[in-house]
mmCIF file of C-alpha atoms in Angstrom:
data_model
loop_
_atom_site.group_PDB
_atom_site.id
_atom_site.type_symbol
_atom_site.label_atom_id
_atom_site.label_comp_id
_atom_site.label_asym_id
_atom_site.label_seq_id
_atom_site.Cartn_x
_atom_site.Cartn_y
_atom_site.Cartn_z
ATOM 1 C CA MET S 1 8.461 9.080 -7.900
ATOM 2 C CA GLN S 2 6.060 6.543 -9.340
ATOM 3 C CA VAL S 3 5.023 3.154 -8.021
ATOM 4 C CA THR S 4 3.079 0.626 -10.069
ATOM 5 C CA ASP S 5 0.134 -0.671 -8.084
ATOM 6 C CA LEU S 6 -1.224 -4.218 -8.003
ATOM 7 C CA ASN S 7 -3.496 -3.422 -10.965
ATOM 8 C CA GLY S 8 -0.606 -2.170 -13.096
ATOM 9 C CA CYS S 9 -1.515 1.503 -12.724
ATOM 10 C CA PRO S 10 1.203 4.084 -12.071
ATOM 11 C CA ILE S 11 0.755 5.931 -8.776
ATOM 12 C CA GLU S 12 2.602 9.213 -8.205
ATOM 13 C CA VAL S 13 4.151 9.391 -4.730
ATOM 14 C CA THR S 14 5.166 12.855 -3.567
ATOM 15 C CA ASN S 15 5.744 12.077 0.119
ATOM 16 C CA LEU S 16 7.198 8.616 0.691
ATOM 17 C CA ARG S 17 7.011 8.739 4.477
ATOM 18 C CA GLU S 18 3.317 9.714 4.431
ATOM 19 C CA ALA S 19 2.524 7.132 1.724
ATOM 20 C CA ILE S 20 4.079 4.375 3.851
ATOM 21 C CA LYS S 21 2.075 5.527 6.865
ATOM 22 C CA MET S 22 -1.177 5.503 4.877
ATOM 23 C CA ALA S 23 -0.516 2.095 3.301
ATOM 24 C CA ARG S 24 0.325 0.626 6.732
ATOM 25 C CA GLN S 25 -3.017 1.852 8.092
ATOM 26 C CA TYR S 26 -5.111 0.826 5.078
ATOM 27 C CA LYS S 27 -3.746 -2.724 4.894
ATOM 28 C CA GLU S 28 -5.165 -3.390 8.369
ATOM 29 C CA TYR S 29 -8.625 -1.898 7.719
ATOM 30 C CA ARG S 30 -11.609 -4.266 7.956
ATOM 31 C CA HIS S 31 -15.344 -3.710 7.791
ATOM 32 C CA GLU S 32 -17.328 -4.851 10.798
ATOM 33 C CA ASP S 33 -20.003 -6.089 8.386
ATOM 34 C CA LYS S 34 -18.821 -9.544 7.259
ATOM 35 C CA SER S 35 -20.622 -9.165 3.930
ATOM 36 C CA PHE S 36 -17.601 -7.067 2.886
ATOM 37 C CA SER S 37 -15.103 -9.872 3.563
ATOM 38 C CA GLU S 38 -14.248 -10.510 -0.110
ATOM 39 C CA PHE S 39 -13.787 -6.789 -0.724
ATOM 40 C CA ASP S 40 -11.631 -6.559 2.401
ATOM 41 C CA LYS S 41 -9.422 -9.428 1.152
ATOM 42 C CA ARG S 42 -8.821 -7.619 -2.148
ATOM 43 C CA GLN S 43 -8.117 -4.358 -0.366
ATOM 44 C CA LYS S 44 -5.689 -6.040 2.038
ATOM 45 C CA ALA S 45 -3.813 -7.579 -0.903
ATOM 46 C CA TYR S 46 -3.687 -4.208 -2.678
ATOM 47 C CA TRP S 47 -2.447 -2.236 0.324
ATOM 48 C CA THR S 48 -0.021 -4.934 1.471
ATOM 49 C CA ASP S 49 1.524 -4.937 -2.013
ATOM 50 C CA MET S 50 1.742 -1.140 -2.003
ATOM 51 C CA TYR S 51 3.239 -1.095 1.504
ATOM 52 C CA GLU S 52 5.913 -3.629 0.515
ATOM 53 C CA LYS S 53 6.826 -1.640 -2.600
ATOM 54 C CA LEU S 54 7.013 1.643 -0.706
ATOM 55 C CA THR S 55 9.115 0.228 2.128
ATOM 56 C CA ALA S 56 11.473 -1.379 -0.415
ATOM 57 C CA ILE S 57 11.968 2.034 -2.042
ATOM 58 C CA LYS S 58 12.629 3.603 1.359
ATOM 59 C CA LYS S 59 15.177 0.899 2.188
ATOM 60 C CA ARG S 60 17.000 1.467 -1.118
ATOM 61 C CA LEU S 61 17.078 5.216 -0.499
ATOM 62 C CA ASP S 62 18.278 4.762 3.090
ATOM 63 C CA ASP S 63 21.043 2.371 1.983
ATOM 64 C CA ASN S 64 22.491 4.935 -0.443
#
């Protein structure tokens, strides 16, 4: 299945459960070095968006 990421790029997902696990971990990642705070904000937005899309797909599949 494909998911469109925050940048509009199609991402091929071959293992939904693993993709959700990875997105959940990545959305919480932060650098200790505060000079990366702007980068971390963009990454959090990206991975939060991806996590929400993936979990919505899982919910639709589970409901069927």
